[in-house]
Amino acid sequence: MNDHDERWPEERFRRLRQQADPDIDKVVADYLKSQPADRGPLELVKAMVDELARAKREERPPASEIFSAIDFAKDLPEWGDDKELLAEGQAVFADYGLYQAAALFCKCLPMAYVEVSSAKVLAGVSQLATHSLTRRVAETGQMLVDVMGLKATDSLQPGRPGHTTAIGLRILHSFVRALVNERYADQWDTERYGPPVNQELLLATIFDFSVVTWEALESMGVTLGARQRAAHLYTWSVFGHLMGVEACHDGPLTLDDVEPVSERLGRLYESCDEGRRLMAMLLAEMEEFMYLGWRKLPRSLVHWVFRDARYNADRVPELLDVPKPAWWCTALFTVARAAHRRGRAAGPVDRLIRLLVRKAGRHIVIALIDRHSDGHAPFRIPAELAAAWRIKQSNRAVKTREIRRAARRNVRRTLRAPGRKLRGLRT
């Protein structure tokens, strides 16, 4: 038996799938018992999301009885206070943020949608809690910004946004388990899926935001060095520890863990109605914000980043019924693959692909700002990032972009009208 088998035997994965977060679940169960009859898990999930957003904006601990029932000011673990590694891990986001925005939408979220229990929870609970499947996407994007933020911001220290997000998510996941038990207990196959938001799923989430992101970046023309990958995984492991991920309890995940865990997680990919619906909604959200002529860029990038992916991930677009890519993207990617095989002209083609990825990433961030910058758990990015990415967040800028978007919708509606001679030029 090799070291990988000793650390990651099959039995460990089976145990993780059947394990939730018993310590926090008990606190939440006791809290729910003390609430009035009209204050069930659904109402408390909504209230928690609102309070977490306010606390992060005001850089204070959340003010709620449930937060006082746990150690919300929990320090980082002894192994998790390497400031140099944390800064290097956060720098991966600061240096390649637009690429990671594209990676989040084009690979990380689709990977979550082909894990059936994840898709069922995301589709059911997101719709119940916010009446919007895409609101949950904005919250995920905000989490990425809060955890990684800017270089050396100490965002994972107690009282800072990343720390608040981690502890808040740990409690929120417990409420989600209670909500699923309340609303869907007779439909949930615990033997097959384990409890909702189980430890195997949490481990997969940490991998989605680290390992899957590196793979997506590499397909986009950005290759991280071993030190960068190790620091990035270390930073997400610290976040995972705070969030109650069992695999990060006693120490960080390392590059040696990547292959055995990825191989196991690759066996979980399946197609389901919820996953396909989530993917369709995600693409609809992204493509609405693309300029004329660029509407099919997001779906094209999904196909591109999963092409030749390992551990069964190359099947993801098919499992999620992702529409065919734009013809011009297919042609471009074919040229890119040929250039790499022959070692000729790869540089110019790579630069063009990176330009397309940055364009997609920028429009994705703009979409989140314009759709979800006010009201329930608003999505905002730090001013320094906004300036670097040339994104304006003012009310006037948001309104101006909405006017332009409405004009694009009208043009697209006209081009799609039956009998139009320009029908073949659909954007």
Coordinates of C-alpha atoms in Angstrom, one line a residue:
M1 CA 0.0 0.0 0.0
N2 CA 1.5 3.4 -1.0
D3 CA 1.3 6.6 1.0
H4 CA -1.8 7.8 -1.0
D5 CA -3.7 4.6 -0.1
E6 CA -2.8 4.9 3.5
R7 CA -4.0 8.6 3.8
W8 CA -7.0 8.2 1.4
P9 CA -8.4 4.7 1.7
E10 CA -11.8 4.0 0.3
E11 CA -13.2 3.6 3.7
R12 CA -12.2 7.2 4.6
F13 CA -14.3 8.6 1.7
R14 CA -17.3 6.4 2.7
R15 CA -17.0 7.8 6.3
L16 CA -16.7 11.4 5.0
R17 CA -19.9 11.0 2.9
Q18 CA -21.9 9.9 5.9
Q19 CA -20.5 12.6 8.3
A20 CA -21.9 16.1 8.7
D21 CA -20.7 18.5 11.4
P22 CA -22.1 17.1 14.7
D23 CA -20.8 19.8 17.0
I24 CA -22.4 22.6 15.1
D25 CA -25.4 20.6 14.2
K26 CA -26.2 20.1 17.9
V27 CA -25.9 23.9 18.6
V28 CA -28.2 24.6 15.7
A29 CA -30.7 22.0 16.7
D30 CA -30.9 23.4 20.3
Y31 CA -31.2 26.9 18.9
L32 CA -34.1 25.9 16.6
K33 CA -35.9 24.3 19.5
S34 CA -35.8 27.6 21.3
Q35 CA -37.4 29.6 18.4
P36 CA -41.0 30.5 17.9
A37 CA -43.0 28.2 15.6
D38 CA -42.9 30.7 12.8
R39 CA -39.1 30.9 12.9
G40 CA -38.0 27.7 11.1
P41 CA -34.8 26.9 9.3
L42 CA -35.9 28.7 6.1
E43 CA -36.5 32.0 7.9
L44 CA -33.3 31.7 9.8
V45 CA -31.2 31.0 6.7
K46 CA -32.5 34.2 5.1
A47 CA -31.8 36.1 8.3
M48 CA -28.3 34.7 8.6
V49 CA -27.3 35.6 5.1
D50 CA -28.5 39.2 5.7
E51 CA -26.7 39.5 9.0
L52 CA -23.4 38.0 7.6
A53 CA -23.5 40.5 4.8
R54 CA -23.9 43.4 7.2
A55 CA -21.2 42.2 9.6
K56 CA -18.7 41.9 6.7
R57 CA -19.5 45.4 5.5
E58 CA -19.1 46.8 8.9
E59 CA -16.1 44.5 9.9
R60 CA -17.7 43.3 13.1
P61 CA -18.8 40.0 14.5
P62 CA -22.3 39.0 13.5
A63 CA -25.0 40.0 16.0
S64 CA -27.2 37.0 16.6
E65 CA -27.9 34.5 19.4
I66 CA -26.7 31.6 17.3
F67 CA -23.3 33.3 16.8
S68 CA -22.8 33.8 20.5
A69 CA -23.4 30.0 21.1
I70 CA -20.1 29.2 19.3
D71 CA -16.6 30.5 19.4
F72 CA -17.0 33.0 16.6
A73 CA -13.6 34.6 17.4
K74 CA -11.9 31.3 16.8
D75 CA -8.2 31.8 16.1
L76 CA -6.4 30.2 13.2
P77 CA -5.0 26.7 13.8
E78 CA -1.4 26.5 14.9
W79 CA -0.4 25.2 11.5
G80 CA -2.5 27.9 9.7
D81 CA -0.7 31.1 10.7
D82 CA 2.0 31.1 8.1
K83 CA 1.5 34.7 6.9
E84 CA 3.9 34.4 4.0
L85 CA 2.1 31.3 2.6
L86 CA -1.3 33.0 3.2
A87 CA -0.2 36.1 1.3
E88 CA 1.2 34.0 -1.5
G89 CA -2.0 32.1 -1.7
Q90 CA -4.1 35.2 -1.8
A91 CA -1.8 36.7 -4.4
V92 CA -2.9 34.0 -6.9
F93 CA -6.4 35.6 -6.8
A94 CA -5.1 39.2 -6.9
D95 CA -2.8 38.4 -9.9
Y96 CA -5.3 36.3 -11.9
G97 CA -8.7 37.4 -10.6
L98 CA -10.4 37.8 -13.9
Y99 CA -9.2 34.4 -15.0
Q100 CA -10.6 33.0 -11.7
A101 CA -13.9 34.7 -12.3
A102 CA -14.1 32.9 -15.6
A103 CA -12.9 29.6 -14.0
L104 CA -15.6 29.9 -11.3
F105 CA -18.4 30.1 -13.8
C106 CA -16.9 27.9 -16.5
K107 CA -15.5 25.0 -14.4
C108 CA -15.9 25.3 -10.6
L109 CA -19.7 25.6 -10.5
P110 CA -20.3 23.1 -13.3
M111 CA -18.2 20.6 -11.2
A112 CA -20.6 21.2 -8.3
Y113 CA -23.6 20.6 -10.6
V114 CA -22.5 17.1 -11.6
E115 CA -22.3 15.9 -8.0
V116 CA -26.0 15.0 -7.5
S117 CA -26.3 15.7 -3.8
S118 CA -24.7 19.2 -4.3
A119 CA -27.0 20.0 -7.2
K120 CA -30.1 19.0 -5.3
V121 CA -29.1 21.1 -2.3
L122 CA -28.1 24.1 -4.4
A123 CA -31.2 24.0 -6.6
G124 CA -33.7 23.4 -3.7
V125 CA -32.4 25.5 -1.0
S126 CA -31.3 28.5 -3.2
Q127 CA -34.8 28.6 -4.7
L128 CA -36.5 28.4 -1.3
A129 CA -34.2 30.9 0.4
T130 CA -33.8 33.6 -2.3
H131 CA -36.2 32.7 -5.1
S132 CA -33.2 33.0 -7.3
L133 CA -30.8 30.3 -8.5
T134 CA -28.3 32.9 -9.6
R135 CA -28.3 34.7 -6.2
R136 CA -26.4 31.8 -4.8
V137 CA -23.8 32.2 -7.5
A138 CA -23.3 35.9 -6.4
E139 CA -22.9 34.7 -2.8
T140 CA -20.2 32.2 -4.0
G141 CA -18.4 34.9 -5.9
Q142 CA -18.5 37.2 -2.8
M143 CA -17.0 34.4 -0.8
L144 CA -14.1 34.1 -3.2
V145 CA -13.5 37.8 -2.9
D146 CA -13.8 37.8 0.9
V147 CA -11.4 34.8 1.4
M148 CA -8.8 35.8 -1.2
G149 CA -9.3 39.6 -1.3
L150 CA -6.1 41.5 -2.0
K151 CA -2.5 40.7 -1.2
A152 CA -1.6 40.4 2.5
T153 CA -5.0 41.7 3.8
D154 CA -5.2 39.2 6.7
S155 CA -8.7 38.4 5.6
L156 CA -8.7 35.1 7.5
Q157 CA -7.9 36.7 10.8
P158 CA -10.8 36.9 13.4
G159 CA -13.1 39.8 12.6
R160 CA -12.0 40.1 9.0
P161 CA -14.3 39.2 6.1
G162 CA -12.8 35.8 5.2
H163 CA -12.9 34.6 8.8
T164 CA -16.5 35.8 9.2
T165 CA -17.5 34.1 6.0
A166 CA -15.9 30.8 7.0
I167 CA -17.5 30.6 10.4
G168 CA -20.8 31.9 9.0
L169 CA -20.8 29.2 6.3
R170 CA -20.2 26.5 8.8
I171 CA -23.4 27.6 10.7
L172 CA -25.3 28.2 7.5
H173 CA -24.5 24.7 6.3
S174 CA -26.0 23.3 9.5
F175 CA -29.2 25.3 8.9
V176 CA -29.3 24.0 5.3
R177 CA -29.2 20.4 6.7
A178 CA -32.0 21.2 9.0
L179 CA -34.0 22.8 6.2
V180 CA -33.5 19.8 3.9
N181 CA -34.6 17.5 6.8
E182 CA -37.7 19.7 7.3
R183 CA -38.7 20.1 3.7
Y184 CA -37.3 17.1 1.9
A185 CA -36.8 14.3 4.5
D186 CA -39.0 11.8 2.6
Q187 CA -37.2 12.5 -0.7
W188 CA -33.6 12.6 0.5
D189 CA -31.6 9.3 0.1
T190 CA -29.2 9.5 3.0
E191 CA -27.8 6.0 2.3
R192 CA -26.8 7.1 -1.2
Y193 CA -26.0 10.8 -0.7
G194 CA -25.1 11.0 3.0
P195 CA -26.4 14.0 5.0
P196 CA -26.7 17.2 3.0
V197 CA -23.5 19.2 2.8
N198 CA -21.5 16.3 4.1
Q199 CA -17.8 16.1 4.7
E200 CA -17.0 14.5 1.3
L201 CA -18.9 17.3 -0.4
L202 CA -17.1 20.0 1.6
L203 CA -13.7 18.4 0.6
A204 CA -14.9 18.6 -3.0
T205 CA -15.7 22.3 -2.5
I206 CA -12.2 23.0 -1.3
F207 CA -10.8 21.2 -4.3
D208 CA -13.2 23.1 -6.7
F209 CA -11.8 26.5 -5.5
S210 CA -8.2 25.3 -5.6
V211 CA -7.2 22.3 -7.7
V212 CA -10.1 22.7 -10.3
T213 CA -9.2 26.4 -10.5
W214 CA -5.6 25.6 -11.4
E215 CA -6.6 23.2 -14.1
A216 CA -9.0 25.8 -15.5
L217 CA -6.3 28.5 -15.5
E218 CA -3.9 26.2 -17.3
S219 CA -6.4 25.6 -20.1
M220 CA -6.7 29.4 -20.2
G221 CA -3.0 29.8 -20.7
V222 CA -2.0 30.6 -17.1
T223 CA 0.2 27.9 -15.5
L224 CA 0.9 28.3 -11.7
G225 CA 4.2 27.1 -10.3
A226 CA 4.4 24.4 -7.6
R227 CA 5.0 27.0 -4.9
Q228 CA 1.9 29.0 -6.0
R229 CA -0.3 26.0 -6.0
A230 CA 0.9 24.8 -2.6
A231 CA 0.3 28.3 -1.1
H232 CA -3.1 28.6 -2.7
L233 CA -4.1 25.1 -1.4
Y234 CA -2.7 26.0 2.0
T235 CA -4.9 29.2 2.1
W236 CA -8.0 27.3 1.2
S237 CA -7.1 24.6 3.8
V238 CA -7.1 27.3 6.5
F239 CA -10.5 28.5 5.3
G240 CA -11.6 24.8 5.3
H241 CA -10.5 24.3 8.9
L242 CA -12.5 27.3 10.0
M243 CA -15.5 26.1 8.0
G244 CA -15.4 22.7 9.7
V245 CA -13.9 20.6 6.9
E246 CA -12.7 17.4 8.6
A247 CA -9.9 16.8 6.0
C248 CA -8.4 20.2 7.1
H249 CA -8.8 19.6 10.8
D250 CA -5.3 18.6 11.8
G251 CA -3.3 20.1 8.9
P252 CA -3.4 21.6 5.4
L253 CA -4.0 19.6 2.3
T254 CA -0.9 19.3 0.2
L255 CA 0.0 18.7 -3.4
D256 CA 0.4 15.0 -2.6
D257 CA -3.3 14.8 -1.9
V258 CA -4.4 16.2 -5.3
E259 CA -4.2 13.0 -7.3
P260 CA -5.9 10.5 -4.9
V261 CA -8.7 12.9 -3.9
S262 CA -9.3 14.0 -7.5
E263 CA -9.5 10.4 -8.7
R264 CA -12.1 9.6 -6.0
L265 CA -14.2 12.7 -6.7
G266 CA -14.2 11.9 -10.4
R267 CA -16.3 8.8 -9.7
L268 CA -19.1 11.0 -8.3
Y269 CA -20.0 12.8 -11.5
E270 CA -23.6 12.1 -12.7
S271 CA -26.3 13.9 -14.7
C272 CA -29.5 15.0 -12.9
D273 CA -32.4 17.4 -13.6
E274 CA -31.3 19.8 -10.9
G275 CA -27.7 20.0 -12.3
R276 CA -28.9 20.6 -15.8
R277 CA -31.3 23.3 -14.6
L278 CA -28.6 25.0 -12.6
M279 CA -26.2 25.0 -15.6
A280 CA -28.9 26.4 -17.9
M281 CA -29.6 29.2 -15.5
L282 CA -25.9 29.9 -15.1
L283 CA -25.3 30.2 -18.8
A284 CA -28.4 32.4 -19.3
E285 CA -27.1 34.7 -16.6
M286 CA -23.7 34.9 -18.1
E287 CA -24.7 35.2 -21.7
E288 CA -27.2 38.1 -21.1
F289 CA -24.3 40.3 -20.1
M290 CA -22.1 39.5 -23.2
Y291 CA -21.7 42.1 -25.9
L292 CA -23.4 41.6 -29.3
G293 CA -21.5 38.9 -31.2
W294 CA -20.1 37.4 -28.0
R295 CA -23.2 35.8 -26.5
K296 CA -21.9 32.2 -26.9
L297 CA -18.5 32.9 -25.4
P298 CA -19.3 31.5 -22.0
R299 CA -20.7 28.2 -23.2
S300 CA -17.7 28.0 -25.6
L301 CA -15.3 28.4 -22.7
V302 CA -17.1 25.7 -20.7
H303 CA -16.4 23.3 -23.5
W304 CA -12.8 24.5 -23.8
V305 CA -11.8 24.2 -20.1
F306 CA -13.2 20.6 -19.9
R307 CA -11.6 19.4 -23.1
D308 CA -9.1 16.6 -22.2
A309 CA -9.8 17.1 -18.5
R310 CA -8.7 14.2 -16.2
Y311 CA -10.6 12.1 -13.7
N312 CA -13.8 11.9 -15.9
A313 CA -14.2 15.7 -15.8
D314 CA -14.2 15.8 -19.6
R315 CA -17.8 14.4 -19.5
V316 CA -19.1 17.4 -17.5
P317 CA -20.4 19.5 -20.5
E318 CA -22.3 16.4 -21.8
L319 CA -23.7 15.6 -18.4
L320 CA -25.0 19.1 -18.0
D321 CA -26.3 19.5 -21.6
V322 CA -24.2 22.5 -22.3
P323 CA -25.1 23.9 -25.7
K324 CA -22.6 23.6 -28.6
P325 CA -19.9 26.3 -28.7
A326 CA -19.9 29.2 -31.2
W327 CA -18.5 28.2 -34.5
W328 CA -15.8 30.8 -34.3
C329 CA -14.7 29.5 -30.9
T330 CA -14.6 26.0 -32.2
A331 CA -12.3 27.1 -35.1
L332 CA -10.1 29.1 -32.7
F333 CA -9.7 26.3 -30.2
T334 CA -8.9 23.8 -33.1
V335 CA -6.1 26.2 -34.3
A336 CA -4.8 26.5 -30.7
R337 CA -4.6 22.8 -30.2
A338 CA -2.9 22.3 -33.5
A339 CA -0.4 25.1 -32.7
H340 CA 0.5 23.5 -29.4
R341 CA 0.9 20.0 -30.9
R342 CA 3.3 21.4 -33.6
G343 CA 4.9 24.0 -31.4
R344 CA 4.3 26.7 -33.9
A345 CA 2.3 30.0 -33.5
A346 CA 1.1 29.0 -30.0
G347 CA 2.1 32.3 -28.6
P348 CA -0.2 34.6 -30.6
V349 CA -3.1 32.1 -30.3
D350 CA -2.6 31.8 -26.5
R351 CA -2.6 35.5 -26.2
L352 CA -5.9 35.7 -28.1
I353 CA -7.5 33.0 -25.8
R354 CA -6.3 34.8 -22.7
L355 CA -7.9 38.0 -24.0
L356 CA -11.2 36.2 -24.5
V357 CA -11.0 34.7 -21.0
R358 CA -10.3 38.1 -19.4
K359 CA -13.2 39.6 -21.4
A360 CA -15.5 36.8 -20.2
G361 CA -14.2 37.2 -16.6
R362 CA -14.8 40.9 -16.6
H363 CA -18.3 40.6 -17.9
I364 CA -19.1 37.9 -15.3
V365 CA -18.0 40.2 -12.5
I366 CA -20.0 43.1 -14.0
A367 CA -23.0 40.7 -14.2
L368 CA -22.8 40.0 -10.5
I369 CA -22.4 43.7 -9.6
D370 CA -25.2 44.8 -11.8
R371 CA -27.6 42.1 -10.8
H372 CA -26.8 41.7 -7.1
S373 CA -25.1 44.9 -5.9
D374 CA -27.9 46.0 -3.6
G375 CA -30.6 44.4 -1.4
H376 CA -30.1 40.9 -0.1
A377 CA -26.4 40.1 0.5
P378 CA -25.0 42.6 -2.0
F379 CA -22.1 41.6 -4.2
R380 CA -19.2 44.1 -4.2
I381 CA -15.5 44.0 -4.9
P382 CA -12.7 46.1 -3.3
A383 CA -12.0 49.4 -4.9
E384 CA -8.5 48.4 -5.8
L385 CA -9.7 45.3 -7.7
A386 CA -12.4 47.3 -9.4
A387 CA -9.8 49.9 -10.6
A388 CA -7.4 47.2 -11.8
W389 CA -10.2 45.4 -13.7
R390 CA -11.7 48.7 -15.1
I391 CA -15.1 48.0 -13.5
K392 CA -17.2 50.9 -12.2
Q393 CA -19.6 50.1 -9.4
S394 CA -21.5 53.4 -9.0
N395 CA -25.2 53.5 -9.3
R396 CA -24.8 55.6 -12.5
A397 CA -22.5 53.1 -14.0
V398 CA -24.9 50.2 -13.2
K399 CA -27.8 52.1 -14.7
T400 CA -25.8 53.0 -17.9
R401 CA -24.9 49.3 -18.4
E402 CA -28.6 48.3 -17.9
I403 CA -29.6 50.7 -20.7
R404 CA -27.0 49.2 -23.0
R405 CA -28.0 45.7 -22.0
A406 CA -31.7 46.5 -22.8
A407 CA -30.6 47.8 -26.2
R408 CA -28.7 44.5 -26.9
R409 CA -31.7 42.5 -25.8
N410 CA -33.9 44.3 -28.3
V411 CA -31.4 43.7 -31.1
R412 CA -31.1 40.0 -30.3
R413 CA -34.9 39.7 -30.2
T414 CA -35.1 41.3 -33.6
L415 CA -32.5 39.0 -35.1
R416 CA -34.2 36.0 -33.7
A417 CA -37.6 37.0 -35.1
P418 CA -39.1 34.4 -37.6
G419 CA -38.5 35.1 -41.2
R420 CA -35.6 37.6 -40.8
K421 CA -33.0 37.4 -43.5
L422 CA -30.3 38.0 -40.8
R423 CA -31.4 35.0 -38.8
G424 CA -28.2 33.2 -39.5
L425 CA -26.2 36.0 -37.8
R426 CA -27.7 35.4 -34.4
T427 CA -25.6 36.7 -31.5

